[in-house]
Amino acid sequence: MDLQLSGRVAIVTGASKGIGLAIVRGLLDEGARVVAASRTSGPGLDALAGPSLVHVPVDLMDPEAPARVVERAVEAFGRLDVLVNNAGGPPPGATLPRLSFTGPTDDDWREMFEFNLFSVVRAVRAALPHLLESDAAAIVNVSSCNARQPPPMNVDYNAAKAALNNLTKALSEEYAPRGVRVNTVSPGPVRTDWWTKDGGAADVLAEQTGAGRDAVMDKVAPEMMNLSTGRLADPREVADVVALLASPRSASTTGADFAVDSGFAKAV
């Protein structure tokens, strides 16, 4: 299927690894020009270097950062058609999972919302004037299955993602009539650095359960979360859905939430 993304300009935040890197790769494969925003680049992003890719090193905890990314995109490519707000998860310096409501402090809550919600608000605010000039504009916000089915852990993260879903619906109601579609993609557990890095989720759960870190990712976590597929998702599986929603082929899809969660969410 031709997704009709050739020549279009997309911003992807949190682009240096995991889901973000897979999104960048997928959009480039479809012929899009991509501005990748992340604090650092990394070998995966460096390997994609070329005339259709610009990396902007920014920390989205900085309130001015989203506007700088948008400015650089328009400067480099002259337009903006797609905004993918992928950056999220633990704020810089934080480690999840947090296993109890009493774990996060007020500062933890503020930082979680700063990273997962307010940075998106600022990016959308900066991007909208340019997206409104596009003939097929799209915003895709990467949320989480925990926004709809929150477990009794990571309560600050889950609440921030629920707010992101609400924001997405509101933006769609206001701007879809003006040509800017807005949707969310909600991953479940995905085999990314969030799980695999030293001290990451696999190590935290390994300490809690007494299992090895590989066993946590291959068996313990899928069973604990009752994943229908029996495995964590691959980042490219999320990226493929993002690319479809960014595409003009999804012209009648807006205000929707697409789960890529290995069957985690059971409710109808």
mmCIF file of C-alpha atoms in Angstrom:
data_model
loop_
_atom_site.group_PDB
_atom_site.id
_atom_site.type_symbol
_atom_site.label_atom_id
_atom_site.label_comp_id
_atom_site.label_asym_id
_atom_site.label_seq_id
_atom_site.Cartn_x
_atom_site.Cartn_y
_atom_site.Cartn_z
ATOM 1 C CA MET A 1 0.000 0.000 0.000
ATOM 2 C CA ASP A 2 1.289 3.456 -0.937
ATOM 3 C CA LEU A 3 0.755 5.609 2.159
ATOM 4 C CA GLN A 4 1.162 8.812 0.112
ATOM 5 C CA LEU A 5 3.762 10.171 2.515
ATOM 6 C CA SER A 6 6.464 10.805 -0.065
ATOM 7 C CA GLY A 7 7.765 14.358 0.244
ATOM 8 C CA ARG A 8 5.731 15.142 3.335
ATOM 9 C CA VAL A 9 7.443 16.575 6.407
ATOM 10 C CA ALA A 10 7.077 14.971 9.820
ATOM 11 C CA ILE A 11 8.363 15.746 13.300
ATOM 12 C CA VAL A 12 8.954 12.770 15.606
ATOM 13 C CA THR A 13 9.824 13.359 19.260
ATOM 14 C CA GLY A 14 11.659 10.826 21.402
ATOM 15 C CA ALA A 15 13.249 9.711 18.150
ATOM 16 C CA SER A 16 16.623 8.232 19.095
ATOM 17 C CA LYS A 17 15.578 4.734 20.155
ATOM 18 C CA GLY A 18 12.732 2.307 20.706
ATOM 19 C CA ILE A 19 9.336 3.211 19.279
ATOM 20 C CA GLY A 20 10.493 6.660 18.193
ATOM 21 C CA LEU A 21 13.395 5.304 16.173
ATOM 22 C CA ALA A 22 11.096 2.744 14.547
ATOM 23 C CA ILE A 23 8.669 5.543 13.625
ATOM 24 C CA VAL A 24 11.464 7.596 12.073
ATOM 25 C CA ARG A 25 12.652 4.592 10.070
ATOM 26 C CA GLY A 26 9.136 3.767 8.905
ATOM 27 C CA LEU A 27 8.381 7.309 7.763
ATOM 28 C CA LEU A 28 11.693 7.560 5.909
ATOM 29 C CA ASP A 29 10.946 4.248 4.198
ATOM 30 C CA GLU A 30 7.683 5.793 2.974
ATOM 31 C CA GLY A 31 9.549 8.743 1.457
ATOM 32 C CA ALA A 32 8.795 11.328 4.133
ATOM 33 C CA ARG A 33 11.275 13.924 5.321
ATOM 34 C CA VAL A 34 11.709 13.669 9.062
ATOM 35 C CA VAL A 35 12.842 15.974 11.839
ATOM 36 C CA ALA A 36 13.876 13.753 14.729
ATOM 37 C CA ALA A 37 13.864 15.358 18.174
ATOM 38 C CA SER A 38 15.686 13.803 21.120
ATOM 39 C CA ARG A 39 18.200 14.760 23.762
ATOM 40 C CA THR A 40 20.950 12.818 21.982
ATOM 41 C CA SER A 41 21.179 10.988 18.674
ATOM 42 C CA GLY A 42 22.500 7.440 19.115
ATOM 43 C CA PRO A 43 23.798 4.818 16.705
ATOM 44 C CA GLY A 44 20.377 3.773 15.413
ATOM 45 C CA LEU A 45 19.453 7.306 14.374
ATOM 46 C CA ASP A 46 22.948 8.027 13.062
ATOM 47 C CA ALA A 47 22.611 5.030 10.741
ATOM 48 C CA LEU A 48 19.621 6.714 9.078
ATOM 49 C CA ALA A 49 21.490 9.951 8.325
ATOM 50 C CA GLY A 50 20.766 11.488 4.939
ATOM 51 C CA PRO A 51 19.186 14.483 3.218
ATOM 52 C CA SER A 52 15.691 13.526 4.376
ATOM 53 C CA LEU A 53 16.572 13.419 8.080
ATOM 54 C CA VAL A 54 17.392 16.266 10.454
ATOM 55 C CA HIS A 55 18.160 15.653 14.115
ATOM 56 C CA VAL A 56 17.357 18.380 16.631
ATOM 57 C CA PRO A 57 18.974 17.818 20.041
ATOM 58 C CA VAL A 58 16.482 19.082 22.632
ATOM 59 C CA ASP A 59 15.262 18.257 26.110
ATOM 60 C CA LEU A 60 11.469 18.396 26.048
ATOM 61 C CA MET A 61 11.439 19.196 29.758
ATOM 62 C CA ASP A 62 12.495 22.660 28.554
ATOM 63 C CA PRO A 63 9.284 24.619 27.813
ATOM 64 C CA GLU A 64 10.932 26.335 24.832
ATOM 65 C CA ALA A 65 12.130 23.117 23.180
ATOM 66 C CA PRO A 66 9.014 22.127 21.183
ATOM 67 C CA ALA A 67 8.862 25.490 19.439
ATOM 68 C CA ARG A 68 12.535 25.193 18.482
ATOM 69 C CA VAL A 69 11.886 21.799 16.908
ATOM 70 C CA VAL A 70 8.987 23.139 14.838
ATOM 71 C CA GLU A 71 11.035 26.153 13.772
ATOM 72 C CA ARG A 72 13.883 23.899 12.650
ATOM 73 C CA ALA A 73 11.517 21.676 10.656
ATOM 74 C CA VAL A 74 10.083 24.589 8.715
ATOM 75 C CA GLU A 75 13.560 26.055 8.244
ATOM 76 C CA ALA A 76 14.938 22.766 6.889
ATOM 77 C CA PHE A 77 12.040 21.608 4.718
ATOM 78 C CA GLY A 78 9.744 24.608 4.258
ATOM 79 C CA ARG A 79 6.568 23.027 5.620
ATOM 80 C CA LEU A 80 5.074 20.682 8.197
ATOM 81 C CA ASP A 81 2.488 17.967 7.582
ATOM 82 C CA VAL A 82 2.779 15.501 10.458
ATOM 83 C CA LEU A 83 3.524 15.792 14.175
ATOM 84 C CA VAL A 84 4.204 12.581 16.084
ATOM 85 C CA ASN A 85 4.359 13.186 19.824
ATOM 86 C CA ASN A 86 6.137 10.004 20.819
ATOM 87 C CA ALA A 87 8.369 11.200 23.677
ATOM 88 C CA GLY A 88 7.030 9.923 26.974
ATOM 89 C CA GLY A 89 7.454 7.417 29.723
ATOM 90 C CA PRO A 90 9.780 8.063 32.645
ATOM 91 C CA PRO A 91 11.075 11.639 32.711
ATOM 92 C CA PRO A 92 14.856 11.994 32.519
ATOM 93 C CA GLY A 93 16.387 10.484 35.636
ATOM 94 C CA ALA A 94 13.277 8.537 36.692
ATOM 95 C CA THR A 95 12.877 4.752 36.693
ATOM 96 C CA LEU A 96 9.632 2.837 36.306
ATOM 97 C CA PRO A 97 7.787 0.795 37.402
ATOM 98 C CA ARG A 98 6.731 2.483 40.616
ATOM 99 C CA LEU A 99 4.812 -0.192 42.417
ATOM 100 C CA SER A 100 2.619 1.888 44.752
ATOM 101 C CA PHE A 101 0.566 5.068 44.792
ATOM 102 C CA THR A 102 2.623 6.247 47.761
ATOM 103 C CA GLY A 103 5.868 6.004 45.772
ATOM 104 C CA PRO A 104 5.890 9.162 43.613
ATOM 105 C CA THR A 105 6.308 12.528 45.316
ATOM 106 C CA ASP A 106 4.740 15.824 44.264
ATOM 107 C CA ASP A 107 7.867 16.554 42.217
ATOM 108 C CA ASP A 108 7.590 13.139 40.552
ATOM 109 C CA TRP A 109 4.004 13.883 39.574
ATOM 110 C CA ARG A 110 4.917 17.315 38.203
ATOM 111 C CA GLU A 111 7.791 15.924 36.147
ATOM 112 C CA MET A 112 5.657 13.088 34.801
ATOM 113 C CA PHE A 113 2.994 15.487 33.550
ATOM 114 C CA GLU A 114 5.630 17.888 32.242
ATOM 115 C CA PHE A 115 7.152 15.186 30.074
ATOM 116 C CA ASN A 116 4.062 13.223 29.006
ATOM 117 C CA LEU A 117 1.438 15.960 28.684
ATOM 118 C CA PHE A 118 2.750 19.517 28.788
ATOM 119 C CA SER A 119 5.476 18.889 26.195
ATOM 120 C CA VAL A 120 2.742 17.645 23.856
ATOM 121 C CA VAL A 121 0.603 20.708 24.527
ATOM 122 C CA ARG A 122 3.534 22.950 23.643
ATOM 123 C CA ALA A 123 4.449 20.978 20.520
ATOM 124 C CA VAL A 124 0.884 21.094 19.213
ATOM 125 C CA ARG A 125 0.629 24.798 19.981
ATOM 126 C CA ALA A 126 3.811 25.498 18.002
ATOM 127 C CA ALA A 127 2.961 23.164 15.116
ATOM 128 C CA LEU A 128 -0.672 24.103 14.472
ATOM 129 C CA PRO A 129 -0.085 27.265 12.410
ATOM 130 C CA HIS A 130 1.992 25.214 9.966
ATOM 131 C CA LEU A 131 -0.210 22.112 10.026
ATOM 132 C CA LEU A 132 -3.213 24.247 9.143
ATOM 133 C CA GLU A 133 -1.444 25.170 5.898
ATOM 134 C CA SER A 134 -1.001 21.503 4.911
ATOM 135 C CA ASP A 135 -3.462 19.777 2.574
ATOM 136 C CA ALA A 136 -3.323 16.573 4.668
ATOM 137 C CA ALA A 137 -2.174 17.306 8.195
ATOM 138 C CA ALA A 138 -2.050 14.788 11.011
ATOM 139 C CA ILE A 139 -1.082 14.670 14.671
ATOM 140 C CA VAL A 140 -0.404 11.277 16.226
ATOM 141 C CA ASN A 141 0.030 11.139 19.987
ATOM 142 C CA VAL A 142 1.642 8.023 21.423
ATOM 143 C CA SER A 143 -0.274 7.207 24.589
ATOM 144 C CA SER A 144 -0.493 3.940 26.529
ATOM 145 C CA CYS A 145 -2.935 1.095 27.089
ATOM 146 C CA ASN A 146 -2.643 2.031 30.773
ATOM 147 C CA ALA A 147 -4.569 5.227 30.064
ATOM 148 C CA ARG A 148 -7.704 3.097 29.700
ATOM 149 C CA GLN A 149 -6.869 0.075 31.865
ATOM 150 C CA PRO A 150 -4.521 1.272 34.607
ATOM 151 C CA PRO A 151 -2.889 -1.317 36.846
ATOM 152 C CA PRO A 152 -2.069 -0.518 40.501
ATOM 153 C CA MET A 153 1.390 0.819 39.604
ATOM 154 C CA ASN A 154 2.827 3.813 37.760
ATOM 155 C CA VAL A 155 -0.224 5.818 38.763
ATOM 156 C CA ASP A 156 1.337 9.163 37.810
ATOM 157 C CA TYR A 157 2.260 7.897 34.345
ATOM 158 C CA ASN A 158 -1.167 6.351 33.779
ATOM 159 C CA ALA A 159 -2.935 9.560 34.773
ATOM 160 C CA ALA A 160 -0.762 11.641 32.447
ATOM 161 C CA LYS A 161 -1.550 9.344 29.519
ATOM 162 C CA ALA A 162 -5.272 9.435 30.303
ATOM 163 C CA ALA A 163 -5.046 13.210 30.119
ATOM 164 C CA LEU A 164 -3.252 12.890 26.770
ATOM 165 C CA ASN A 165 -6.149 10.823 25.407
ATOM 166 C CA ASN A 166 -8.597 13.480 26.557
ATOM 167 C CA LEU A 167 -6.493 16.201 24.938
ATOM 168 C CA THR A 168 -6.411 14.245 21.681
ATOM 169 C CA LYS A 169 -10.202 14.029 21.541
ATOM 170 C CA ALA A 170 -10.567 17.744 22.214
ATOM 171 C CA LEU A 171 -8.007 18.669 19.558
ATOM 172 C CA SER A 172 -9.746 16.456 17.022
ATOM 173 C CA GLU A 173 -13.095 18.092 17.711
ATOM 174 C CA GLU A 174 -11.657 21.559 17.161
ATOM 175 C CA TYR A 175 -9.200 21.002 14.336
ATOM 176 C CA ALA A 176 -10.385 18.049 12.236
ATOM 177 C CA PRO A 177 -12.985 20.328 10.588
ATOM 178 C CA ARG A 178 -10.037 22.561 9.627
ATOM 179 C CA GLY A 179 -8.016 19.737 8.104
ATOM 180 C CA VAL A 180 -5.852 18.503 10.979
ATOM 181 C CA ARG A 181 -6.647 14.956 12.069
ATOM 182 C CA VAL A 182 -5.626 13.963 15.610
ATOM 183 C CA ASN A 183 -5.399 10.374 16.887
ATOM 184 C CA THR A 184 -3.658 8.320 19.543
ATOM 185 C CA VAL A 185 -1.771 5.060 19.359
ATOM 186 C CA SER A 186 -1.717 3.189 22.662
ATOM 187 C CA PRO A 187 1.055 0.615 22.997
ATOM 188 C CA GLY A 188 1.098 -2.038 25.629
ATOM 189 C CA PRO A 189 4.432 -3.391 26.838
ATOM 190 C CA VAL A 190 6.982 -3.041 24.021
ATOM 191 C CA ARG A 191 10.469 -4.546 24.022
ATOM 192 C CA THR A 192 12.396 -1.285 24.159
ATOM 193 C CA ASP A 193 15.138 0.276 26.237
ATOM 194 C CA TRP A 194 12.504 1.009 28.898
ATOM 195 C CA TRP A 195 12.548 -2.732 29.575
ATOM 196 C CA THR A 196 16.005 -3.826 28.476
ATOM 197 C CA LYS A 197 18.408 -1.192 29.837
ATOM 198 C CA ASP A 198 20.407 -1.854 32.994
ATOM 199 C CA GLY A 199 18.175 -0.905 35.903
ATOM 200 C CA GLY A 200 15.109 -0.807 33.649
ATOM 201 C CA ALA A 201 11.712 -2.415 34.079
ATOM 202 C CA ALA A 202 13.018 -5.941 33.521
ATOM 203 C CA ASP A 203 15.580 -5.539 36.295
ATOM 204 C CA VAL A 204 13.048 -3.943 38.658
ATOM 205 C CA LEU A 205 10.569 -6.786 38.141
ATOM 206 C CA ALA A 206 13.347 -9.387 38.289
ATOM 207 C CA GLU A 207 14.230 -8.120 41.762
ATOM 208 C CA GLN A 208 10.582 -8.216 42.813
ATOM 209 C CA THR A 209 9.850 -11.697 41.423
ATOM 210 C CA GLY A 210 13.186 -13.487 41.787
ATOM 211 C CA ALA A 211 13.214 -14.377 38.076
ATOM 212 C CA GLY A 212 16.012 -13.562 35.645
ATOM 213 C CA ARG A 213 15.651 -10.432 33.496
ATOM 214 C CA ASP A 214 15.278 -12.451 30.264
ATOM 215 C CA ALA A 215 12.640 -14.633 31.896
ATOM 216 C CA VAL A 216 10.815 -11.490 32.989
ATOM 217 C CA MET A 217 10.555 -10.218 29.409
ATOM 218 C CA ASP A 218 9.901 -13.581 27.767
ATOM 219 C CA LYS A 219 7.499 -15.127 30.285
ATOM 220 C CA VAL A 220 6.921 -13.422 33.639
ATOM 221 C CA ALA A 221 5.797 -10.013 32.348
ATOM 222 C CA PRO A 222 3.524 -11.385 29.586
ATOM 223 C CA GLU A 223 1.885 -13.704 32.099
ATOM 224 C CA MET A 224 1.641 -11.007 34.770
ATOM 225 C CA MET A 225 -0.107 -8.682 32.297
ATOM 226 C CA ASN A 226 -2.178 -11.471 30.730
ATOM 227 C CA LEU A 227 -1.025 -10.627 27.214
ATOM 228 C CA SER A 228 -3.108 -12.538 24.690
ATOM 229 C CA THR A 229 -0.200 -12.908 22.265
ATOM 230 C CA GLY A 230 2.100 -14.103 25.037
ATOM 231 C CA ARG A 231 4.848 -11.627 24.168
ATOM 232 C CA LEU A 232 5.918 -8.010 24.345
ATOM 233 C CA ALA A 233 5.284 -6.066 21.154
ATOM 234 C CA ASP A 234 8.008 -5.065 18.698
ATOM 235 C CA PRO A 235 8.565 -1.304 18.190
ATOM 236 C CA ARG A 236 7.987 -1.598 14.433
ATOM 237 C CA GLU A 237 4.483 -2.928 15.080
ATOM 238 C CA VAL A 238 3.641 0.363 16.796
ATOM 239 C CA ALA A 239 5.446 2.398 14.142
ATOM 240 C CA ASP A 240 3.412 0.826 11.340
ATOM 241 C CA VAL A 241 0.161 1.999 12.934
ATOM 242 C CA VAL A 242 1.589 5.494 13.448
ATOM 243 C CA ALA A 243 2.564 5.677 9.768
ATOM 244 C CA LEU A 244 -0.930 4.650 8.687
ATOM 245 C CA LEU A 245 -2.542 7.296 10.888
ATOM 246 C CA ALA A 246 -0.100 9.916 9.591
ATOM 247 C CA SER A 247 -1.028 8.984 6.026
ATOM 248 C CA PRO A 248 -3.648 10.695 3.866
ATOM 249 C CA ARG A 249 -5.008 7.169 3.370
ATOM 250 C CA SER A 250 -6.523 7.617 6.864
ATOM 251 C CA ALA A 251 -8.369 10.772 5.855
ATOM 252 C CA SER A 252 -11.570 9.814 7.718
ATOM 253 C CA THR A 253 -9.885 8.631 10.900
ATOM 254 C CA THR A 254 -9.716 11.215 13.662
ATOM 255 C CA GLY A 255 -10.327 11.325 17.403
ATOM 256 C CA ALA A 256 -9.596 7.585 17.546
ATOM 257 C CA ASP A 257 -7.361 5.494 19.786
ATOM 258 C CA PHE A 258 -5.574 2.460 18.334
ATOM 259 C CA ALA A 259 -4.301 -0.190 20.725
ATOM 260 C CA VAL A 260 -1.087 -2.067 19.890
ATOM 261 C CA ASP A 261 -1.010 -3.837 23.223
ATOM 262 C CA SER A 262 -0.614 -7.596 22.639
ATOM 263 C CA GLY A 263 -4.189 -8.039 23.852
ATOM 264 C CA PHE A 264 -3.610 -6.376 27.223
ATOM 265 C CA ALA A 265 -6.866 -4.391 27.278
ATOM 266 C CA LYS A 266 -9.776 -6.798 27.740
ATOM 267 C CA ALA A 267 -12.737 -4.403 28.032
ATOM 268 C CA VAL A 268 -15.120 -3.863 25.117
#
